[in-house]
Coordinates of C-alpha atoms and ligand atoms in Angstrom, one line a residue:
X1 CA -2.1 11.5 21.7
X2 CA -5.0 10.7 24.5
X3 CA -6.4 7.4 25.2
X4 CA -9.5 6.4 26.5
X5 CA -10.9 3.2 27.1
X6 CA -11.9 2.2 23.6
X7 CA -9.9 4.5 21.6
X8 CA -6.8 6.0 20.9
X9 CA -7.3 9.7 20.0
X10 CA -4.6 11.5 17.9
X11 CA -4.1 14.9 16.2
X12 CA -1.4 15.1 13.0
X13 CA -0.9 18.1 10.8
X14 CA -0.8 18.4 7.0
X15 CA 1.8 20.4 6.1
X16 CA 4.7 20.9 4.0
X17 CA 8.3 21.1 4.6
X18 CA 11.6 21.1 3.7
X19 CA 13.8 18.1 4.7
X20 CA 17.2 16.1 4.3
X21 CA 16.3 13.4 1.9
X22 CA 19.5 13.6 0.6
X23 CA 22.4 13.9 2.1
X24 CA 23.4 17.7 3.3
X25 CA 20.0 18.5 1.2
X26 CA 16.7 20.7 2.3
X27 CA 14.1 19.0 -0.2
X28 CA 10.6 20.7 -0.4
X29 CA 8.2 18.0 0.9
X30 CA 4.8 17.6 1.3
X31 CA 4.1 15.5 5.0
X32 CA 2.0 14.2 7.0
X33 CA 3.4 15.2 10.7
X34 CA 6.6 16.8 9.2
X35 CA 8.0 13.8 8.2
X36 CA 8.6 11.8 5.0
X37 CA 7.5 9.0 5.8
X38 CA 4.9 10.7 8.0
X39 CA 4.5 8.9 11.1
X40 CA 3.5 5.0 12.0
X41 CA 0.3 5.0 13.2
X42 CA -0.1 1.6 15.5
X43 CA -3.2 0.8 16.2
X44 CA -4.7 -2.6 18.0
X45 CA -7.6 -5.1 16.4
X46 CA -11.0 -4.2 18.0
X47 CA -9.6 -0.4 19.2
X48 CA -11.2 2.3 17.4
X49 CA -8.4 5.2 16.6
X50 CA -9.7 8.8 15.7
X51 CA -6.8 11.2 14.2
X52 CA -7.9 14.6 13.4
X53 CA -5.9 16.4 10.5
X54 CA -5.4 20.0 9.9
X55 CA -4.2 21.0 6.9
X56 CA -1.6 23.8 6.9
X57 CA -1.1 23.6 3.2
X58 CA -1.9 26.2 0.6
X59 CA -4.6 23.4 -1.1
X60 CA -6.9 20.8 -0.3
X61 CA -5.6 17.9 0.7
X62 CA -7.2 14.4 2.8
X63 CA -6.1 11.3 3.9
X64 CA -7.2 7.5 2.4
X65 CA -6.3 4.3 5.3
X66 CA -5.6 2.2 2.3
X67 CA -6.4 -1.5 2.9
X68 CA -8.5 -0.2 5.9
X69 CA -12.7 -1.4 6.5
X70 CA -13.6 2.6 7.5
X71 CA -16.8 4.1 7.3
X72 CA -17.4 5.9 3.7
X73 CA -17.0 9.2 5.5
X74 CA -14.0 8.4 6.6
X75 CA -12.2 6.6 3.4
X76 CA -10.6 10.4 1.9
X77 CA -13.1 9.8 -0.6
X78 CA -11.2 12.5 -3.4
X79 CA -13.9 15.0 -3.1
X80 CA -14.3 14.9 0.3
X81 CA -11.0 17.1 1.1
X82 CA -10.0 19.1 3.7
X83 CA -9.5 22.6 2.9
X84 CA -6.6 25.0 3.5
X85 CA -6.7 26.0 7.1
X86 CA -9.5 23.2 7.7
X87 CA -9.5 19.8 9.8
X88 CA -11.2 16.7 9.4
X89 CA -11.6 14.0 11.8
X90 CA -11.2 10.3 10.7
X91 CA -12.6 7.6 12.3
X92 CA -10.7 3.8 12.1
X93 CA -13.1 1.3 14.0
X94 CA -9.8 -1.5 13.1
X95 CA -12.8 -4.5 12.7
X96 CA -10.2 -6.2 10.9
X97 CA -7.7 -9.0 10.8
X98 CA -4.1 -7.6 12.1
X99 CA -2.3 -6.1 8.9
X100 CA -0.1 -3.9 7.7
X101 CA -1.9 -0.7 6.2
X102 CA -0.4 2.8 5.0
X103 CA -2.4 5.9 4.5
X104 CA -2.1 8.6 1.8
X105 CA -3.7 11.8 0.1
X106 CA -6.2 10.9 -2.3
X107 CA -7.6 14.4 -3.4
X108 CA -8.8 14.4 -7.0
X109 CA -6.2 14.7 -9.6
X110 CA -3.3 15.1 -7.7
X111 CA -3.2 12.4 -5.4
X112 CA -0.3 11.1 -7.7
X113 CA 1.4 14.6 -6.9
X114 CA 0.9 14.6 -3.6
X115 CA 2.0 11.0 -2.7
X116 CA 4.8 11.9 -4.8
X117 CA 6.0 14.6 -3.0
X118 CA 5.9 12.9 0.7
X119 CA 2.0 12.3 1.7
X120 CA 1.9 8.4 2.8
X121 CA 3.1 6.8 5.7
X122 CA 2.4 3.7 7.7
X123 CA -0.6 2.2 9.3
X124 CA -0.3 -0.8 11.8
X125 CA -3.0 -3.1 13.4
X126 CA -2.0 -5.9 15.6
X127 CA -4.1 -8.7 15.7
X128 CA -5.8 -10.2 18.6
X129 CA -4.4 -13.2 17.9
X130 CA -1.2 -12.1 17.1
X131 CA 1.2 -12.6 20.0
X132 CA 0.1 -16.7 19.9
X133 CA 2.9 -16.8 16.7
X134 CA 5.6 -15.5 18.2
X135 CA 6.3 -13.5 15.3
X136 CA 9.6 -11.2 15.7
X137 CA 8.4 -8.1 17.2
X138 CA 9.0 -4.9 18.9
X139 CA 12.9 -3.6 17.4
X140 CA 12.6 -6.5 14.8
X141 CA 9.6 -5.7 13.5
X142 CA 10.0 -3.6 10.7
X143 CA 8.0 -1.6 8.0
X144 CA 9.9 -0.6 5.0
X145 CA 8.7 1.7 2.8
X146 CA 10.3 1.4 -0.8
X147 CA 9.9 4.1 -3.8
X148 CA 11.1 6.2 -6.6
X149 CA 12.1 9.9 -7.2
X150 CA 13.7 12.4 -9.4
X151 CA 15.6 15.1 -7.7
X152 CA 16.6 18.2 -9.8
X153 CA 20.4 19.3 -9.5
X154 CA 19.2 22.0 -6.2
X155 CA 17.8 18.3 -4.9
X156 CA 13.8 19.1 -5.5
X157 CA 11.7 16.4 -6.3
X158 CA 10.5 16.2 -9.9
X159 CA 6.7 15.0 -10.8
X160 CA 7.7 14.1 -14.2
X161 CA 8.7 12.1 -16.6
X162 CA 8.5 8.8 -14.5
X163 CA 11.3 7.0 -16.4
X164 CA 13.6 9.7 -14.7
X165 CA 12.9 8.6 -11.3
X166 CA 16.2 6.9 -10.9
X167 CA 16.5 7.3 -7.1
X168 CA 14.8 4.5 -5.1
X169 CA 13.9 6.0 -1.3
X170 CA 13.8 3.2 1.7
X171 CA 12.0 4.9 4.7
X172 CA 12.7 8.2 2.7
X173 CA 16.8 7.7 2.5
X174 CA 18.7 6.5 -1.0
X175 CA 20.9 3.5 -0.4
X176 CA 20.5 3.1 3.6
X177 CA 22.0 0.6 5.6
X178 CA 20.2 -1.1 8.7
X179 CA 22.5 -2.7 11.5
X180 CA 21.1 -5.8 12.3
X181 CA 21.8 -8.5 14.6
X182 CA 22.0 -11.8 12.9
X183 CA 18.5 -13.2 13.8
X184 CA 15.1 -13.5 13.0
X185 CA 13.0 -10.2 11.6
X186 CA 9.7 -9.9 10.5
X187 CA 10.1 -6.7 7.6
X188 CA 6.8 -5.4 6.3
X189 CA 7.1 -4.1 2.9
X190 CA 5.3 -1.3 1.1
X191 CA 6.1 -0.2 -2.5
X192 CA 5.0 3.3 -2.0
X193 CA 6.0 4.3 -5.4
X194 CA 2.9 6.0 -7.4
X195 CA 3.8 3.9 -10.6
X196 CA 6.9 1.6 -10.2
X197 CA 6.8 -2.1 -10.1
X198 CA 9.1 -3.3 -7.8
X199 CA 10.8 -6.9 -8.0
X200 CA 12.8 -7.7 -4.9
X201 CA 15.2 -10.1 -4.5
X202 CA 16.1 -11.2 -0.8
X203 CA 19.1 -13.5 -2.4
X204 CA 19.7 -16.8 -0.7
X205 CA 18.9 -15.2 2.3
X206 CA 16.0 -17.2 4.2
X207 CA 12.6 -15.7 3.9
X208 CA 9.0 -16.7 4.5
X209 CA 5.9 -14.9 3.5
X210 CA 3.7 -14.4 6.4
X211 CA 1.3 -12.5 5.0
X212 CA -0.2 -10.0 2.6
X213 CA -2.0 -6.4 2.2
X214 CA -4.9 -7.4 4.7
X215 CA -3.3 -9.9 7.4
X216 CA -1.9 -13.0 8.1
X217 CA -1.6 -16.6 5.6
X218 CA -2.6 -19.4 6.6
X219 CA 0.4 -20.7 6.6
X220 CA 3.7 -19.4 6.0
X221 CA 5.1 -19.5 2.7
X222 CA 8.8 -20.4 2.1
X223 CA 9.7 -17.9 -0.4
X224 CA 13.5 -18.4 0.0
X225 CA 15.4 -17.4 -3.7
X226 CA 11.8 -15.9 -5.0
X227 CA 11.9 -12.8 -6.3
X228 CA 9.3 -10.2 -4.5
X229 CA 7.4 -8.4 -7.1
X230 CA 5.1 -5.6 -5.3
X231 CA 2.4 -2.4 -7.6
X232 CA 2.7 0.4 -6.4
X233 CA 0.2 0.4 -2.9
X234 CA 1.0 -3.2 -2.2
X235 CA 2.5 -4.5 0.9
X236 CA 3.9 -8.3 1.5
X237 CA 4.7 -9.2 5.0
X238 CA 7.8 -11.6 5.5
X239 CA 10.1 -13.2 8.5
X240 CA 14.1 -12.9 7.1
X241 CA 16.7 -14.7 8.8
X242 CA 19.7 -13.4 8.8
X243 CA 21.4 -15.7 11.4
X244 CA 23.5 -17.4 9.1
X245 CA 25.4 -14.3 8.5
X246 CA 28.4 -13.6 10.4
X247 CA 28.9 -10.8 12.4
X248 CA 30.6 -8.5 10.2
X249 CA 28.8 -9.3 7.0
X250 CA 26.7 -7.6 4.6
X251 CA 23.9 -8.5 2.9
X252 CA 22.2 -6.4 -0.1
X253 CA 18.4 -6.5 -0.6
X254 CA 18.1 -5.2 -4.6
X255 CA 15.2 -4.0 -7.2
X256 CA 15.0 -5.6 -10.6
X257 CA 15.1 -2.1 -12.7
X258 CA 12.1 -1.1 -14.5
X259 CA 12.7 2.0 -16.2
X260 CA 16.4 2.1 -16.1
X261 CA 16.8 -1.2 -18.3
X262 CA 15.2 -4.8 -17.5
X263 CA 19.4 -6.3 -16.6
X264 CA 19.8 -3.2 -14.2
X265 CA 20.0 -4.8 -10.8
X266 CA 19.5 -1.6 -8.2
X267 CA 20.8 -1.4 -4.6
X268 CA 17.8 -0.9 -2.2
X269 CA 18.7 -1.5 0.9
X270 CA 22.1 -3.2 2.7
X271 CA 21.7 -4.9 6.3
X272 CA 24.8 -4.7 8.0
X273 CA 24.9 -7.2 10.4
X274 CA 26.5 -6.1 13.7
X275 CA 25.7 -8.6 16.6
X276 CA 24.5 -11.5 17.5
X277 CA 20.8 -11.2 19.7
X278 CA 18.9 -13.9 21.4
X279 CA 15.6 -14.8 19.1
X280 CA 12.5 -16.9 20.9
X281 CA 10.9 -15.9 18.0
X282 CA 9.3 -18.7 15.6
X283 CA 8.3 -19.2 12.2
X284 CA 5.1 -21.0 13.3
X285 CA 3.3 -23.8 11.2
X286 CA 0.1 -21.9 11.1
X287 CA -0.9 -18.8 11.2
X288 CA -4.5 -17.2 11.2
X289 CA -7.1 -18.9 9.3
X290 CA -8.7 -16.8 6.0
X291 CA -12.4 -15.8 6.7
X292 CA -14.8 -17.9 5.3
X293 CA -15.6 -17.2 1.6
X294 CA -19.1 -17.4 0.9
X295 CA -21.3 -17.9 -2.4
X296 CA -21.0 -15.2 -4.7
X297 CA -24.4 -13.7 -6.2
X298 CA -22.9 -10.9 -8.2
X299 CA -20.7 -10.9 -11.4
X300 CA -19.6 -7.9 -12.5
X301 CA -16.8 -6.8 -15.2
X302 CA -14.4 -4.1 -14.7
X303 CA -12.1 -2.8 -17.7
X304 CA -9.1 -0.7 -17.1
X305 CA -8.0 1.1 -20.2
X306 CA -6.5 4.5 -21.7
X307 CA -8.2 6.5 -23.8
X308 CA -4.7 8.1 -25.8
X309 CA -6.2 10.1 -28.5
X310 CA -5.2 13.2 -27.2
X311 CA -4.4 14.0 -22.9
X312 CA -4.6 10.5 -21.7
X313 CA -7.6 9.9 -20.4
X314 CA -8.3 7.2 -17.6
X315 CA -10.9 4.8 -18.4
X316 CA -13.2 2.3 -16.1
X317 CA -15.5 0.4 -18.7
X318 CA -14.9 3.4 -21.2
X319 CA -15.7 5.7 -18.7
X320 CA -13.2 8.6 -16.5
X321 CA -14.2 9.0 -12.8
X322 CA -17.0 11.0 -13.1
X323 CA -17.9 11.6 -8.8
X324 CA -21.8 12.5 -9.6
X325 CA -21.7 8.6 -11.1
X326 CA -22.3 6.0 -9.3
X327 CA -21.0 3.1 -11.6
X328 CA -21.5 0.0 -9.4
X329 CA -24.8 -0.4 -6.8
X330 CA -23.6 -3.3 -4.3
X331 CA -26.1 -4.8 -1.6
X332 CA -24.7 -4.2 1.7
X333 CA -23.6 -7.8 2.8
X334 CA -23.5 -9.3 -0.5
X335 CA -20.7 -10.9 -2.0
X336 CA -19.7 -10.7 -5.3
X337 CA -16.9 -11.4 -7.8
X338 CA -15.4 -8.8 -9.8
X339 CA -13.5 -10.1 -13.2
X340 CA -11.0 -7.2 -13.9
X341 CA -8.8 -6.8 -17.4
X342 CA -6.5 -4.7 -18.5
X343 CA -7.4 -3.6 -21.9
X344 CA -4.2 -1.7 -22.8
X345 CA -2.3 -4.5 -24.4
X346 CA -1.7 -2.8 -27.9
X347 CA -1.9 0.9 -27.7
X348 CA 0.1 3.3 -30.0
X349 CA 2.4 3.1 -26.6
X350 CA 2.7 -0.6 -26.7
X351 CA 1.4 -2.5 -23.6
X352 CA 0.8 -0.6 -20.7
X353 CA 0.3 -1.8 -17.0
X354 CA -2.1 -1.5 -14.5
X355 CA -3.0 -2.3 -11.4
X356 CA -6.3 -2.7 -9.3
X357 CA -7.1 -0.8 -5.6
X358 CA -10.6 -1.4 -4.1
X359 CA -11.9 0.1 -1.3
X360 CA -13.5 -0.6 2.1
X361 CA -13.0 -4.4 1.4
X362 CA -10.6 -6.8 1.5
X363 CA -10.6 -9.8 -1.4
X364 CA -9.8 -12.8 -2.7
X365 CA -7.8 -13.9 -5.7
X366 CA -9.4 -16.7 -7.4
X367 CA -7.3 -16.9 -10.3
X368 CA -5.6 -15.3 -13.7
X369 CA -6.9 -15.8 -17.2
X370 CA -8.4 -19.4 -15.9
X371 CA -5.1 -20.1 -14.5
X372 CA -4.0 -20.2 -10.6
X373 CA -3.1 -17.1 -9.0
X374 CA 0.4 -15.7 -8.3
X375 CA 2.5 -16.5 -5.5
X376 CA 1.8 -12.7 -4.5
X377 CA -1.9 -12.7 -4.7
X378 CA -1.9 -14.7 -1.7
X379 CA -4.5 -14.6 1.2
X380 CA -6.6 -10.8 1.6
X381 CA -5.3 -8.5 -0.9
X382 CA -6.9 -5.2 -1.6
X383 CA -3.8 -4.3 -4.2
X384 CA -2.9 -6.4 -7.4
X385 CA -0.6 -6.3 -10.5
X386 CA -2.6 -6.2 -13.3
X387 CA -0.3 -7.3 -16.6
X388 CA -1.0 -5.5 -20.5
X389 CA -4.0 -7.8 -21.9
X390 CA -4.9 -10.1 -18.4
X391 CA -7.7 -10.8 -16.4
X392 CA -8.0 -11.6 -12.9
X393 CA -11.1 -13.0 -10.8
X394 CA -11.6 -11.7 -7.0
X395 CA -14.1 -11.9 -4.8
X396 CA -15.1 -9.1 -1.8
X397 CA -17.8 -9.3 0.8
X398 CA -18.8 -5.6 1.3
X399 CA -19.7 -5.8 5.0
X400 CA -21.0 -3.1 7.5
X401 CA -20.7 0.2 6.2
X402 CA -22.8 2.5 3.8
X403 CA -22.1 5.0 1.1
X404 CA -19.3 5.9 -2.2
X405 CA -16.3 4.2 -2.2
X406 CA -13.7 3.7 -4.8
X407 CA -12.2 1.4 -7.0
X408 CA -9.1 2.0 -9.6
X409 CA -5.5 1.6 -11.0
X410 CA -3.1 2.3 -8.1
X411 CA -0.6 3.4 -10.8
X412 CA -1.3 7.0 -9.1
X413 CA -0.8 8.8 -12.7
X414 CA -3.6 6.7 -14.4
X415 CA -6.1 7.0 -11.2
X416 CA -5.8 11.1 -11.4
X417 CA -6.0 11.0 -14.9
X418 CA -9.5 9.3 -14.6
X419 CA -8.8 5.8 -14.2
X420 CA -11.0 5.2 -11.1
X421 CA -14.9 4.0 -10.7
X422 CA -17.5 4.7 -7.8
X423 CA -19.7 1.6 -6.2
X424 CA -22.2 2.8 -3.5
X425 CA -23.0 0.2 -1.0
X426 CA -26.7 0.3 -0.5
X427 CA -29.3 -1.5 1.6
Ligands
CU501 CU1 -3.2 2.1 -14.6

């Protein structure tokens, strides 16, 4: 890593490796940096970071900052890989709120595969503001990365059947614990999974929602005895106290099961706590204002569906991602809302879920089928759930930047089986 004055400049290899996922275990992996999780990248509000990738693998890979306001030639736009033996540089100018982002492969069609297998990792900004809320911070501010797998019986991973992937990974590790001291930590959750829903359930334990996918509430949220449900790609960002624990105790974060029986209640993570630590951290009673949300002059409809007649087929308003299609044309500047359904309530599979990713922007929920929005779809998301038959209402300002970005299901499987559109933001 070199710094400048402006910038923070880094270098990180694509590559792939074998690693000890499992206990006394060499799994094949795919990495960013040799690592699964790849490494945090933490980067500061206002302070442009440049990391150049090489790719050591056998086949073109790139790398998407999702949640991140990037350039269009820098958002790992699927056909603009990097090929075997190559390197790309990526440019983040971080002319966003403070957040907590990850980044990923997004190459076209195997993205699922390759998040699968090990490429995502996290992505930090700190806000400007951000020391004013004494959040916890430094070793009790954590990111969590939570997903699923399948190992074989020689411990490989398996891209299959995804109602096989009975292993949930927590920073890359079945069933960790964490030793904690019985205080204050802010814990950044990511479900990195490429399909699974994820509903998490902190217990009695006190916890406050302090923000989502693209920064800080308002206000903090008392979420204490809520369950946590996170798509695949989204991140909530919470304060948990554990200092009404004894030292000595244990405390067992868990997953509602979703392929392994709705009454299946899975161990994620256990916090063992193991001390006691002085905490001059606060759960403030404001946090960071939301941007203003200006008058929308756009209304478009977006329809996530599968076409199941043969292969399943991905569709955006009928259509699979076609990248010589430019499906949405968006004045630079202008802001628009975006009414997105889910048209697979009654296929010959029974309902199926979605989600919806876009790019370059961050939005706003304005509500569900008329109704108010979820406790989840609080503040800037770029990531929601998106139920069999519902429709949401959001609204994105597309600021700054030029060129093709994406939108699509972040349920991996159904994006690199077409399920993905193209808006170019024009002046
Ligand atoms: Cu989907």
């Amino acid at each position: 890593m070199a710094r400048t004055d402006d910038t923070d400049v880094y270098r990180l290899d694509i590559l792939a490796a074998d690693l000890e996922l499992l206990p006394g275990v060499r799994t094949k992996c795919l990495t960013f940096g040799g690592s699964f999780v790849g490494p945090t990248i933490r980067a500061r509000e206002g302070r442009r970071v440049l990391v150049t990738y090489r790719n050591w693998l056998s086949e073109a890979a790139n790398v998407h900052l999702h949640g991140g306001h990037v350039p269009a030639d820098s958002d790992g736009h699927p056909m603009q890989v990097i090929d075997p033996g190559a390197e790309r540089l990526y440019e983040y100018p971080n002319k966003q709120p403070g957040t907590t982002l990850w980044y990923h492969d997004h190459s076209h069609h195997v993205e699922a595969e390759h998040v699968y297998r090990g490429m995502h990792a996290f992505y930090l900004i700190e806000g400007e503001d951000e020391h004013r809320y004494h959040l916890p911070c430094g070793d009790y501010d954590i990111p969590i990365a939570i997903r699923d797998a399948q190992f074989d019986a020689g411990g490989q991973l398996v891209h299959g059947d995804p109602r096989e992937r009975n292993v949930i990974l927590v920073n890359g590790r079945p069933k960790p614990y964490f030793r904690v001291a019985a205080r204050k930590y802010r814990l950044r959750l990511l479900n990195s999974s490429t399909l699974r829903f994820l509903k998490l359930n902190f217990g009695s334990l006190p916890v406050f929602q302090i923000g989502s996918d693209g920064g800080l509430l308002p206000a903090p949220a008392d979420r204490t005895g809520t369950e946590f449900p996170l798509a695949a790609g989204e991140r909530v960002d919470l304060v948990v106290d554990f200092s009404g624990l004894a030292v000595g105790s244990r405390f067992m974060l868990t997953n509602q099961g979703q392929f392994t029986g709705n009454d299946e209640i899975e161990q994620v993570l256990r916090f063992d706590v193991d001390r006691t630590a002085r905490d001059h951290s606060r759960v403030p009673d404001e946090l960071r204002p939301l941007p203003e949300l200006p008058p929308a002059t756009v209304n478009r409809e977006v329809k996530l569906s599968f076409d199941l007649t043969n292969q399943p087929i991905g569709l955006i308003n009928g259509k699979p991602f076609d990248p010589d299609r430019v499906d949405q044309r968006i004045q630079r500047g202008a802001t628009e809302i975006w009414t997105i359904t889910n048209g697979d309530a009654a296929t010959k599979y029974g309902p199926i879920q979605h989600s919806f990713h876009m790019h370059m922007t961050q939005f706003r929920v304005l509500d569900r089928d008329g109704r108010p929005p979820l406790p989840g779809d609080a503040g800037l998301k770029d990531t929601i759930p998106l139920p069999p038959g519902t429709s949401v209402r959001v609204q994105a300002t597309f600021a700054d930047y030029l060129g093709r970005y994406l939108y699509h299901c972040h349920m991996l499987e159904h994006s690199s089986a077409g399920m993905m559109g193209q808006m170019e933001i024009v002046d």
